[in-house]
Coordinates of N, CA and C in Angstrom, one line a residue:
M10 N 2.2 -13.0 -23.7 CA 1.8 -11.7 -23.5 C 2.3 -10.8 -24.7
V11 N 1.4 -10.0 -25.3 CA 1.7 -9.2 -26.5 C 2.6 -8.0 -26.1
P12 N 3.8 -7.8 -26.6 CA 4.6 -6.7 -26.3 C 4.1 -5.4 -26.9
I13 N 4.3 -4.3 -26.2 CA 4.0 -3.0 -26.7 C 5.3 -2.4 -27.3
T14 N 5.2 -1.7 -28.4 CA 6.4 -1.2 -29.0 C 7.2 -0.4 -28.0
H15 N 8.5 -0.6 -27.9 CA 9.4 0.1 -26.9 C 9.4 1.6 -27.2
S16 N 9.3 2.3 -26.2 CA 9.5 3.8 -26.3 C 10.0 4.4 -25.1
K17 N 10.8 5.5 -25.2 CA 11.3 6.2 -24.1 C 10.2 6.8 -23.3
Y18 N 9.1 7.2 -24.0 CA 8.0 7.8 -23.3 C 7.3 6.8 -22.3
L19 N 7.1 5.6 -22.7 CA 6.5 4.6 -21.8 C 7.5 4.3 -20.6
D20 N 8.8 4.2 -20.9 CA 9.8 4.0 -19.9 C 9.7 5.2 -18.9
F21 N 9.6 6.4 -19.4 CA 9.5 7.6 -18.5 C 8.3 7.5 -17.6
L22 N 7.2 7.2 -18.2 CA 5.9 7.1 -17.4 C 6.0 6.1 -16.2
S23 N 6.6 4.9 -16.6 CA 6.7 3.8 -15.6 C 7.7 4.2 -14.5
K24 N 8.9 4.6 -14.9 CA 10.0 4.9 -13.9 C 9.6 6.1 -13.0
F25 N 9.0 7.1 -13.6 CA 8.6 8.3 -12.8 C 7.3 8.0 -12.1
G26 N 6.5 7.0 -12.5 CA 5.3 6.6 -11.8 C 4.2 7.7 -11.9
I27 N 4.1 8.3 -13.1 CA 3.2 9.4 -13.3 C 1.7 8.9 -13.3
G28 N 0.9 9.4 -12.5 CA -0.5 9.1 -12.5 C -1.3 10.0 -13.4
S29 N -2.3 9.4 -14.1 CA -3.2 10.2 -15.0 C -2.4 11.1 -16.0
A30 N -1.5 10.4 -16.7 CA -0.7 11.1 -17.8 C -1.6 11.4 -19.0
H31 N -2.8 10.9 -19.0 CA -3.7 11.1 -20.2 C -4.1 12.5 -20.3
P32 N -4.6 13.0 -21.5 CA -5.1 14.3 -21.6 C -6.2 14.6 -20.6
G33 N -6.2 15.8 -20.1 CA -7.2 16.2 -19.1 C -6.8 15.8 -17.7
G34 N -5.9 14.8 -17.5 CA -5.5 14.4 -16.2 C -6.6 13.9 -15.3
F35 N -6.4 13.9 -14.0 CA -7.3 13.2 -13.1 C -8.5 14.0 -12.9
D36 N -8.5 15.4 -13.1 CA -9.7 16.2 -13.0 C -10.7 15.7 -14.1
L37 N -10.3 15.4 -15.3 CA -11.2 15.0 -16.3 C -11.7 13.6 -16.0
T38 N -10.8 12.7 -15.5 CA -11.3 11.4 -15.1 C -12.5 11.5 -14.2
K39 N -12.4 12.3 -13.1 CA -13.4 12.4 -12.1 C -14.7 13.0 -12.8
E40 N -14.6 13.9 -13.7 CA -15.7 14.5 -14.3 C -16.5 13.5 -15.2
I41 N -15.7 12.6 -15.9 CA -16.3 11.6 -16.7 C -17.2 10.7 -15.9
F42 N -16.8 10.3 -14.7 CA -17.6 9.4 -13.9 C -18.9 10.0 -13.4
L43 N -18.9 11.4 -13.3 CA -20.1 12.0 -12.8 C -21.3 11.8 -13.7
T44 N -21.0 11.5 -14.9 CA -22.1 11.3 -15.9 C -22.6 9.9 -16.0
E45 N -21.9 9.0 -15.2 CA -22.2 7.6 -15.2 C -22.9 7.2 -13.9
K46 N -23.8 6.3 -13.9 CA -24.5 5.9 -12.7 C -23.8 4.7 -12.0
I47 N -22.6 5.0 -11.6 CA -21.7 4.0 -10.9 C -22.1 3.8 -9.5
N48 N -22.2 2.6 -9.0 CA -22.5 2.3 -7.6 C -21.7 1.1 -7.1
K49 N -22.0 0.7 -5.9 CA -21.2 -0.4 -5.3 C -21.5 -1.8 -5.9
T50 N -22.5 -1.9 -6.7 CA -22.8 -3.2 -7.3 C -22.0 -3.4 -8.6
Y51 N -21.3 -2.3 -9.1 CA -20.6 -2.4 -10.3 C -19.3 -3.1 -10.2
H52 N -19.0 -3.9 -11.2 CA -17.6 -4.5 -11.4 C -17.0 -3.7 -12.6
I53 N -15.9 -3.1 -12.3 CA -15.2 -2.2 -13.3 C -13.8 -2.6 -13.6
L54 N -13.5 -2.5 -14.9 CA -12.2 -2.8 -15.4 C -11.5 -1.5 -15.8
D55 N -10.3 -1.3 -15.3 CA -9.5 -0.1 -15.7 C -8.4 -0.7 -16.6
V56 N -8.5 -0.5 -17.9 CA -7.6 -1.1 -18.9 C -6.3 -0.1 -18.9
G57 N -5.2 -0.7 -18.8 CA -4.0 0.1 -18.7 C -4.0 1.0 -17.5
C58 N -4.1 0.4 -16.4 CA -4.4 1.1 -15.1 C -3.2 2.0 -14.6
G59 N -2.0 1.7 -15.2 CA -0.8 2.5 -14.7 C -0.6 2.3 -13.2
T60 N -0.4 3.4 -12.5 CA -0.1 3.3 -11.1 C -1.3 3.1 -10.2
G61 N -2.5 2.9 -10.9 CA -3.7 2.6 -10.2 C -4.5 3.8 -9.6
Q62 N -4.2 5.0 -10.0 CA -4.9 6.1 -9.5 C -6.4 6.1 -9.8
T63 N -6.8 5.8 -11.0 CA -8.2 5.8 -11.4 C -8.9 4.6 -10.7
A64 N -8.2 3.4 -10.7 CA -8.8 2.3 -10.1 C -9.1 2.5 -8.6
A65 N -8.1 3.1 -7.9 CA -8.3 3.3 -6.5 C -9.4 4.3 -6.3
Y66 N -9.5 5.3 -7.1 CA -10.5 6.3 -6.9 C -11.9 5.7 -7.1
L67 N -12.1 4.9 -8.1 CA -13.4 4.2 -8.3 C -13.8 3.4 -7.1
A68 N -12.8 2.7 -6.5 CA -13.2 1.9 -5.3 C -13.5 2.7 -4.1
A69 N -12.7 3.8 -3.9 CA -12.8 4.6 -2.7 C -14.1 5.5 -2.8
Q70 N -14.3 6.1 -4.0 CA -15.4 7.0 -4.2 C -16.8 6.4 -4.3
Y71 N -16.8 5.3 -5.1 CA -18.1 4.7 -5.4 C -18.3 3.3 -4.7
G72 N -17.3 2.8 -4.1 CA -17.4 1.5 -3.4 C -17.6 0.3 -4.4
A73 N -17.1 0.6 -5.7 CA -17.3 -0.4 -6.7 C -16.2 -1.5 -6.6
K74 N -16.5 -2.7 -7.1 CA -15.5 -3.7 -7.2 C -14.6 -3.4 -8.5
V75 N -13.3 -3.3 -8.3 CA -12.5 -2.8 -9.4 C -11.4 -3.8 -9.7
T76 N -11.1 -4.0 -11.0 CA -9.9 -4.7 -11.4 C -9.1 -3.7 -12.3
G77 N -7.8 -3.6 -12.0 CA -6.9 -2.8 -12.8 C -5.9 -3.7 -13.5
M78 N -5.7 -3.5 -14.8 CA -4.8 -4.3 -15.6 C -3.8 -3.5 -16.3
D79 N -2.5 -3.9 -16.3 CA -1.5 -3.1 -17.0 C -0.5 -4.2 -17.5
I80 N 0.1 -3.9 -18.7 CA 1.1 -4.8 -19.2 C 2.5 -4.5 -18.6
N81 N 2.7 -3.3 -18.1 CA 4.0 -2.9 -17.6 C 4.2 -3.4 -16.1
P82 N 5.2 -4.2 -15.9 CA 5.4 -4.8 -14.5 C 5.8 -3.7 -13.5
I83 N 6.4 -2.6 -13.9 CA 6.7 -1.5 -12.9 C 5.4 -0.8 -12.5
M84 N 4.6 -0.6 -13.5 CA 3.3 0.0 -13.2 C 2.4 -0.9 -12.3
V85 N 2.4 -2.1 -12.6 CA 1.7 -3.1 -11.8 C 2.1 -3.1 -10.4
E86 N 3.4 -3.1 -10.2 CA 3.9 -3.1 -8.8 C 3.5 -1.8 -8.1
K87 N 3.6 -0.7 -8.7 CA 3.2 0.6 -8.1 C 1.7 0.6 -7.8
A88 N 0.9 0.1 -8.7 CA -0.5 0.0 -8.5 C -0.9 -0.9 -7.3
K89 N -0.2 -2.0 -7.2 CA -0.4 -2.9 -6.1 C 0.0 -2.2 -4.8
N90 N 1.1 -1.5 -4.8 CA 1.5 -0.8 -3.6 C 0.5 0.2 -3.1
R91 N -0.2 0.9 -4.1 CA -1.2 1.9 -3.8 C -2.4 1.3 -3.1
V92 N -2.9 0.2 -3.7 CA -4.2 -0.3 -3.2 C -3.9 -1.0 -1.8
T93 N -2.7 -1.5 -1.6 CA -2.3 -2.1 -0.3 C -2.2 -1.0 0.7
K94 N -1.6 0.1 0.4 CA -1.4 1.2 1.3 C -2.7 1.7 1.8
Y95 N -3.7 1.9 0.9 CA -5.0 2.4 1.3 C -6.0 1.4 1.6
Q96 N -5.6 0.1 1.6 CA -6.5 -1.0 1.9 C -7.8 -1.0 1.1
L97 N -7.6 -0.9 -0.2 CA -8.8 -0.8 -1.1 C -9.0 -2.2 -1.7
P98 N -10.3 -2.6 -1.9 CA -10.6 -3.9 -2.5 C -10.5 -3.8 -4.1
V99 N -9.2 -3.6 -4.5 CA -8.9 -3.5 -6.0 C -8.0 -4.6 -6.3
E100 N -8.3 -5.4 -7.3 CA -7.4 -6.4 -7.8 C -6.6 -5.9 -9.0
I101 N -5.3 -6.0 -8.9 CA -4.4 -5.5 -9.9 C -3.7 -6.7 -10.6
I102 N -3.8 -6.8 -11.9 CA -3.2 -7.9 -12.6 C -2.3 -7.4 -13.7
Q103 N -1.3 -8.2 -14.1 CA -0.5 -7.9 -15.3 C -1.1 -8.6 -16.5
G104 N -1.3 -7.9 -17.6 CA -1.8 -8.5 -18.8 C -2.0 -7.5 -19.9
S105 N -2.3 -8.0 -21.0 CA -2.5 -7.2 -22.2 C -4.0 -7.2 -22.6
I106 N -4.5 -6.1 -23.0 CA -5.9 -6.0 -23.4 C -6.1 -6.7 -24.8
E107 N -5.0 -6.9 -25.5 CA -5.0 -7.5 -26.8 C -5.4 -9.0 -26.7
N108 N -5.0 -9.6 -25.5 CA -5.2 -11.0 -25.3 C -5.5 -11.2 -23.8
C109 N -6.7 -10.7 -23.4 CA -6.9 -10.6 -21.9 C -7.2 -11.9 -21.3
P110 N -6.6 -12.2 -20.1 CA -6.8 -13.5 -19.5 C -8.2 -13.6 -18.7
L111 N -9.0 -12.6 -18.7 CA -10.2 -12.5 -17.9 C -11.4 -13.2 -18.7
E112 N -12.4 -13.6 -18.0 CA -13.5 -14.3 -18.6 C -14.6 -13.4 -19.2
N113 N -15.4 -13.9 -20.0 CA -16.4 -13.2 -20.8 C -17.5 -12.5 -19.8
N114 N -18.0 -11.4 -20.3 CA -19.3 -10.9 -19.7 C -19.2 -10.7 -18.2
Q115 N -18.2 -10.1 -17.7 CA -18.1 -10.0 -16.2 C -18.0 -8.5 -15.8
F116 N -17.9 -7.5 -16.7 CA -17.8 -6.1 -16.2 C -19.0 -5.3 -16.6
D117 N -19.4 -4.5 -15.7 CA -20.5 -3.5 -16.0 C -20.0 -2.3 -16.7
F118 N -18.7 -2.0 -16.5 CA -18.1 -0.7 -16.9 C -16.6 -1.0 -17.2
I119 N -16.1 -0.5 -18.3 CA -14.7 -0.6 -18.6 C -14.3 0.8 -19.1
I120 N -13.1 1.2 -18.6 CA -12.5 2.5 -19.0 C -11.1 2.3 -19.5
S121 N -10.7 3.1 -20.5 CA -9.3 3.1 -21.0 C -9.0 4.6 -21.1
E122 N -7.8 4.9 -20.6 CA -7.3 6.3 -20.7 C -5.9 6.3 -21.4
S123 N -5.9 6.8 -22.6 CA -4.7 6.8 -23.4 C -4.0 5.4 -23.4
V124 N -4.7 4.4 -23.8 CA -4.3 3.0 -23.9 C -4.3 2.5 -25.3
L125 N -5.4 2.6 -26.0 CA -5.7 1.9 -27.2 C -4.8 2.3 -28.4
A126 N -4.2 3.5 -28.3 CA -3.3 4.0 -29.4 C -2.0 3.2 -29.3
F127 N -1.7 2.6 -28.1 CA -0.5 1.8 -28.0 C -0.6 0.4 -28.4
V128 N -1.8 -0.1 -28.6 CA -2.0 -1.5 -28.9 C -2.8 -1.6 -30.2
N129 N -3.1 -2.9 -30.6 CA -3.9 -3.1 -31.8 C -5.3 -2.8 -31.5
A130 N -5.8 -1.6 -32.0 CA -7.1 -1.1 -31.5 C -8.3 -2.1 -31.8
P131 N -8.4 -2.6 -33.1 CA -9.5 -3.5 -33.4 C -9.5 -4.7 -32.5
K132 N -8.3 -5.3 -32.3 CA -8.3 -6.5 -31.5 C -8.6 -6.2 -30.0
S133 N -8.1 -5.1 -29.5 CA -8.4 -4.7 -28.2 C -9.8 -4.4 -27.9
L134 N -10.5 -3.7 -28.9 CA -11.9 -3.4 -28.7 C -12.7 -4.7 -28.7
K135 N -12.3 -5.7 -29.5 CA -13.1 -7.0 -29.5 C -13.0 -7.6 -28.1
E136 N -11.8 -7.5 -27.5 CA -11.6 -8.1 -26.1 C -12.5 -7.3 -25.1
I137 N -12.5 -6.0 -25.2 CA -13.3 -5.2 -24.3 C -14.8 -5.5 -24.5
Y138 N -15.2 -5.7 -25.7 CA -16.6 -6.0 -26.0 C -16.9 -7.4 -25.3
R139 N -16.0 -8.3 -25.5 CA -16.2 -9.7 -24.9 C -16.3 -9.6 -23.4
L140 N -15.5 -8.8 -22.8 CA -15.5 -8.7 -21.3 C -16.7 -8.0 -20.7
L141 N -17.3 -7.1 -21.5 CA -18.5 -6.4 -20.9 C -19.7 -7.3 -20.8
K142 N -20.5 -7.0 -19.8 CA -21.9 -7.6 -19.7 C -22.8 -7.0 -20.8
S143 N -23.8 -7.6 -21.1 CA -24.8 -7.1 -22.0 C -25.3 -5.8 -21.4
G144 N -25.3 -4.7 -22.2 CA -25.7 -3.4 -21.7 C -24.6 -2.6 -20.9
G145 N -23.4 -3.3 -20.8 CA -22.3 -2.6 -20.1 C -21.8 -1.4 -20.9
R146 N -21.1 -0.5 -20.2 CA -20.7 0.7 -20.7 C -19.1 0.7 -20.9
F147 N -18.7 1.4 -22.0 CA -17.3 1.5 -22.2 C -17.0 3.0 -22.5
I148 N -16.0 3.6 -21.8 CA -15.6 4.9 -22.0 C -14.1 4.9 -22.3
A149 N -13.7 5.6 -23.4 CA -12.3 5.7 -23.8 C -11.9 7.1 -24.0
N150 N -10.8 7.5 -23.3 CA -10.2 8.8 -23.5 C -8.9 8.5 -24.3
E151 N -9.0 8.7 -25.6 CA -7.9 8.2 -26.5 C -7.3 9.3 -27.4
L152 N -6.1 9.1 -27.7 CA -5.4 10.0 -28.7 C -6.0 9.9 -30.0
T153 N -6.2 11.1 -30.7 CA -6.8 11.2 -32.0 C -6.0 12.2 -32.8
I154 N -5.9 11.9 -34.1 CA -5.3 12.9 -35.0 C -6.5 13.7 -35.7
N155 N -6.3 15.0 -35.9 CA -7.3 15.8 -36.5 C -7.3 15.7 -38.0
Y156 N -6.2 15.4 -38.6 CA -6.1 15.2 -40.0 C -4.9 14.2 -40.3
Q157 N -4.9 13.7 -41.5 CA -3.9 12.7 -41.9 C -2.5 13.4 -41.9
L158 N -1.5 12.7 -41.4 CA -0.2 13.2 -41.4 C 0.6 12.4 -42.5
D159 N 1.7 13.0 -42.9 CA 2.5 12.2 -43.9 C 3.3 11.1 -43.2
T160 N 3.8 10.2 -43.9 CA 4.5 9.0 -43.4 C 5.6 9.3 -42.4
S161 N 6.4 10.3 -42.7 CA 7.6 10.6 -41.8 C 7.1 11.2 -40.5
N162 N 6.1 12.0 -40.5 CA 5.5 12.6 -39.3 C 4.9 11.5 -38.4
K163 N 4.1 10.6 -39.1 CA 3.5 9.5 -38.3 C 4.6 8.6 -37.7
E164 N 5.7 8.4 -38.4 CA 6.7 7.5 -37.9 C 7.4 8.2 -36.7
E165 N 7.6 9.5 -36.8 CA 8.3 10.2 -35.7 C 7.5 10.1 -34.4
I166 N 6.1 10.3 -34.5 CA 5.2 10.2 -33.4 C 5.2 8.8 -32.9
K167 N 5.2 7.8 -33.8 CA 5.1 6.4 -33.4 C 6.4 6.0 -32.6
Q168 N 7.5 6.4 -33.1 CA 8.8 6.0 -32.5 C 9.0 6.6 -31.1
F169 N 8.5 7.9 -30.9 CA 8.7 8.5 -29.6 C 7.7 7.9 -28.6
Y170 N 6.5 7.9 -29.0 CA 5.5 7.4 -28.0 C 5.3 5.9 -27.9
G171 N 5.6 5.2 -29.0 CA 5.4 3.8 -29.0 C 4.0 3.4 -29.5
F172 N 3.3 4.3 -30.2 CA 2.0 4.1 -30.7 C 1.9 3.0 -31.7
D173 N 0.9 2.2 -31.7 CA 0.6 1.2 -32.7 C -0.1 1.9 -33.9
S174 N -0.9 2.9 -33.6 CA -1.6 3.6 -34.7 C -2.0 5.0 -34.3
S175 N -2.2 5.9 -35.2 CA -2.7 7.2 -35.0 C -4.0 7.4 -35.8
L176 N -5.1 7.4 -35.1 CA -6.4 7.3 -35.8 C -7.2 8.6 -35.8
L177 N -7.9 8.8 -36.9 CA -8.8 9.9 -37.0 C -10.1 9.6 -36.1
E178 N -10.8 10.6 -35.8 CA -12.1 10.4 -35.1 C -13.0 9.4 -35.8
T179 N -13.1 9.6 -37.1 CA -14.0 8.8 -37.9 C -13.5 7.3 -37.9
E180 N -12.2 7.1 -37.9 CA -11.6 5.8 -37.8 C -11.9 5.1 -36.5
W181 N -11.8 5.9 -35.4 CA -12.2 5.3 -34.1 C -13.7 4.9 -34.1
I182 N -14.5 5.7 -34.6 CA -16.0 5.4 -34.6 C -16.2 4.2 -35.5
D183 N -15.5 4.1 -36.6 CA -15.7 2.9 -37.5 C -15.3 1.6 -36.7
F184 N -14.2 1.7 -35.9 CA -13.8 0.5 -35.2 C -14.8 0.1 -34.1
F185 N -15.4 1.1 -33.4 CA -16.4 0.9 -32.4 C -17.6 0.2 -33.0
E186 N -18.0 0.7 -34.2 CA -19.2 0.2 -34.9 C -19.0 -1.2 -35.4
Q187 N -17.8 -1.5 -35.9 CA -17.4 -2.8 -36.4 C -17.4 -3.8 -35.3
T188 N -17.0 -3.4 -34.1 CA -16.9 -4.3 -33.0 C -18.3 -4.7 -32.5
G189 N -19.3 -3.8 -32.7 CA -20.7 -4.1 -32.3 C -21.2 -3.1 -31.3
F190 N -20.4 -2.1 -30.9 CA -20.9 -1.1 -29.9 C -22.0 -0.3 -30.4
K191 N -22.9 0.1 -29.5 CA -24.0 1.0 -29.8 C -24.0 2.3 -29.0
N192 N -24.9 3.2 -29.3 CA -25.0 4.4 -28.6 C -23.6 5.1 -28.5
I193 N -22.9 5.2 -29.6 CA -21.6 5.8 -29.6 C -21.7 7.3 -29.5
E194 N -21.1 7.9 -28.5 CA -21.1 9.4 -28.4 C -19.7 9.9 -28.2
I195 N -19.5 11.2 -28.7 CA -18.2 11.9 -28.5 C -18.5 13.0 -27.6
H196 N -17.8 13.1 -26.5 CA -18.1 14.1 -25.5 C -17.2 15.4 -25.7
P197 N -17.7 16.5 -25.3 CA -17.0 17.8 -25.5 C -15.6 17.7 -24.7
Q198 N -14.6 18.4 -25.4 CA -13.3 18.5 -24.8 C -13.1 19.8 -24.0
K199 N -13.1 19.6 -22.7 CA -13.1 20.8 -21.9 C -11.6 21.2 -21.6
Y200 N -10.7 20.3 -21.7 CA -9.3 20.5 -21.4 C -8.4 20.4 -22.6
P201 N -7.3 21.2 -22.7 CA -6.4 21.0 -23.8 C -5.7 19.7 -23.7
I202 N -5.0 19.2 -24.7 CA -4.3 17.9 -24.7 C -3.2 17.9 -23.6
V203 N -2.6 19.0 -23.3 CA -1.7 19.1 -22.2 C -2.3 20.0 -21.1
Q204 N -2.6 19.3 -20.0 CA -3.3 20.1 -18.9 C -2.2 20.6 -18.0
N205 N -2.1 21.9 -18.0 CA -1.1 22.6 -17.2 C -1.5 23.0 -15.8
N206 N -2.8 22.9 -15.5 CA -3.3 23.4 -14.2 C -3.1 22.4 -13.1
Q207 N -2.7 21.2 -13.4 CA -2.5 20.2 -12.4 C -1.0 19.9 -12.1
I208 N -0.7 19.5 -10.9 CA 0.6 19.0 -10.6 C 0.5 17.5 -10.6
P209 N 1.2 16.8 -11.6 CA 1.1 15.4 -11.7 C 1.5 14.7 -10.4
E210 N 1.0 13.5 -10.3 CA 1.4 12.6 -9.2 C 2.6 11.8 -9.6
Y211 N 3.6 11.7 -8.8 CA 4.8 10.9 -9.1 C 5.0 9.8 -8.1
Q212 N 5.4 8.6 -8.6 CA 5.9 7.5 -7.7 C 7.2 7.1 -8.3
Y213 N 8.3 7.7 -7.9 CA 9.6 7.4 -8.5 C 10.1 6.0 -8.2
S214 N 10.7 5.4 -9.2 CA 11.5 4.2 -9.0 C 12.8 4.5 -8.3
E215 N 13.4 3.5 -7.7 CA 14.7 3.7 -7.0 C 15.8 4.2 -8.0
Y216 N 15.8 3.6 -9.2 CA 16.8 4.0 -10.2 C 16.1 4.4 -11.5
I217 N 16.4 5.6 -12.0 CA 15.9 6.2 -13.2 C 17.0 6.5 -14.1
E218 N 17.0 5.9 -15.3 CA 18.0 6.2 -16.3 C 18.2 7.7 -16.6
P219 N 19.4 8.2 -16.7 CA 19.6 9.7 -16.9 C 18.9 10.2 -18.1
E220 N 18.8 9.4 -19.2 CA 18.2 10.0 -20.4 C 16.7 10.2 -20.3
L221 N 16.1 9.6 -19.3 CA 14.6 9.7 -19.1 C 14.2 11.1 -18.5
F222 N 15.2 11.8 -17.9 CA 14.9 13.1 -17.3 C 14.6 14.1 -18.4
M223 N 14.9 13.9 -19.7 CA 14.6 14.8 -20.7 C 13.4 14.5 -21.5
V224 N 12.7 13.4 -21.2 CA 11.6 12.9 -22.0 C 10.4 13.8 -21.8
M225 N 10.2 14.4 -20.7 CA 9.0 15.3 -20.5 C 9.2 16.5 -21.4
I226 N 10.4 17.0 -21.5 CA 10.6 18.2 -22.4 C 10.4 17.8 -23.9
E227 N 10.9 16.6 -24.2 CA 10.7 16.1 -25.6 C 9.2 15.9 -25.9
H228 N 8.5 15.5 -24.9 CA 7.0 15.3 -25.0 C 6.3 16.6 -25.3
F229 N 6.7 17.7 -24.5 CA 6.1 19.0 -24.8 C 6.5 19.5 -26.1
N230 N 7.7 19.2 -26.6 CA 8.2 19.7 -27.9 C 7.4 19.0 -29.0
M231 N 7.0 17.7 -28.8 CA 6.2 17.0 -29.8 C 4.8 17.6 -29.9
I232 N 4.3 17.9 -28.7 CA 2.9 18.4 -28.7 C 2.9 19.8 -29.4
A233 N 3.9 20.6 -29.1 CA 4.0 21.9 -29.8 C 4.2 21.8 -31.3
K234 N 5.1 20.8 -31.7 CA 5.3 20.6 -33.1 C 4.1 20.2 -33.9
Y235 N 3.3 19.3 -33.2 CA 2.1 18.8 -33.9 C 0.8 19.4 -33.3
E236 N 0.9 20.7 -32.9 CA -0.3 21.4 -32.4 C -1.3 21.5 -33.5
G237 N -2.5 21.1 -33.2 CA -3.6 21.1 -34.2 C -3.8 19.8 -34.9
A238 N -2.7 19.0 -34.8 CA -2.8 17.6 -35.4 C -3.1 16.6 -34.3
L239 N -2.2 16.6 -33.3 CA -2.4 15.6 -32.2 C -3.5 16.1 -31.2
D240 N -4.4 15.3 -30.9 CA -5.6 15.7 -30.1 C -6.1 14.5 -29.4
Y241 N -7.2 14.6 -28.8 CA -7.8 13.4 -28.1 C -9.4 13.5 -28.2
R242 N -10.0 12.4 -28.0 CA -11.5 12.4 -27.9 C -11.9 11.5 -26.7
I243 N -13.1 11.8 -26.2 CA -13.7 11.0 -25.2 C -14.9 10.3 -25.8
F244 N -14.8 9.0 -26.0 CA -15.9 8.2 -26.6 C -16.6 7.4 -25.5
S245 N -17.9 7.3 -25.6 CA -18.6 6.4 -24.7 C -19.6 5.6 -25.6
C246 N -19.8 4.4 -25.2 CA -20.6 3.5 -26.0 C -21.2 2.3 -25.1
T247 N -22.0 1.6 -25.6 CA -22.7 0.5 -24.9 C -22.7 -0.8 -25.6
K248 N -22.5 -1.9 -24.9 CA -22.6 -3.2 -25.6 C -24.0 -3.6 -25.8

């Protein structure tokens, strides 16, 4: 299994069990699906499913067959607990999208929400392309920088969040095109990078390291420091 760079931020997300920590939160997630023709015949993969909030919603709302995958064992356990509690037909597996254990051409739809910045994006996109059926859809809500940052700023962001890369919009599009995706679209950003209108969902671990209680404040400080530079985009494309 390919390790993700260690970061206090990822530790914080897993121990606090925060659902929909991505930009726009769960409200944006639900809006994204309204534009897609999802039904109960769909087999969907939620890449980096976290606590399973999106995967559970897709199964409950649309009756779709859903697989959720996450590399973090704490997140996987919490996602499994969720689908068991609500008796949803969702399979949760532990794995990395950089080297996915699943077979070719089996998904009608794949979603990633703030995942690809943490991994090798070109390698992960090739895996996503491999997993999609012909004509299958991929939607990514991913961190984007609006302009190039100097090396020290990039390193500060990387060290805190555990990012593998910080990409411009044009660089994301280049990777999609190089992978072979078609009909690449960028959707309007309705929400700010930090959505303050929602109360996040928490699933606390029994033990949380004391230093993790300050990570949320550090996160908001990073967003404020890099306001105008750190952003996100919603990309959609077709195999």
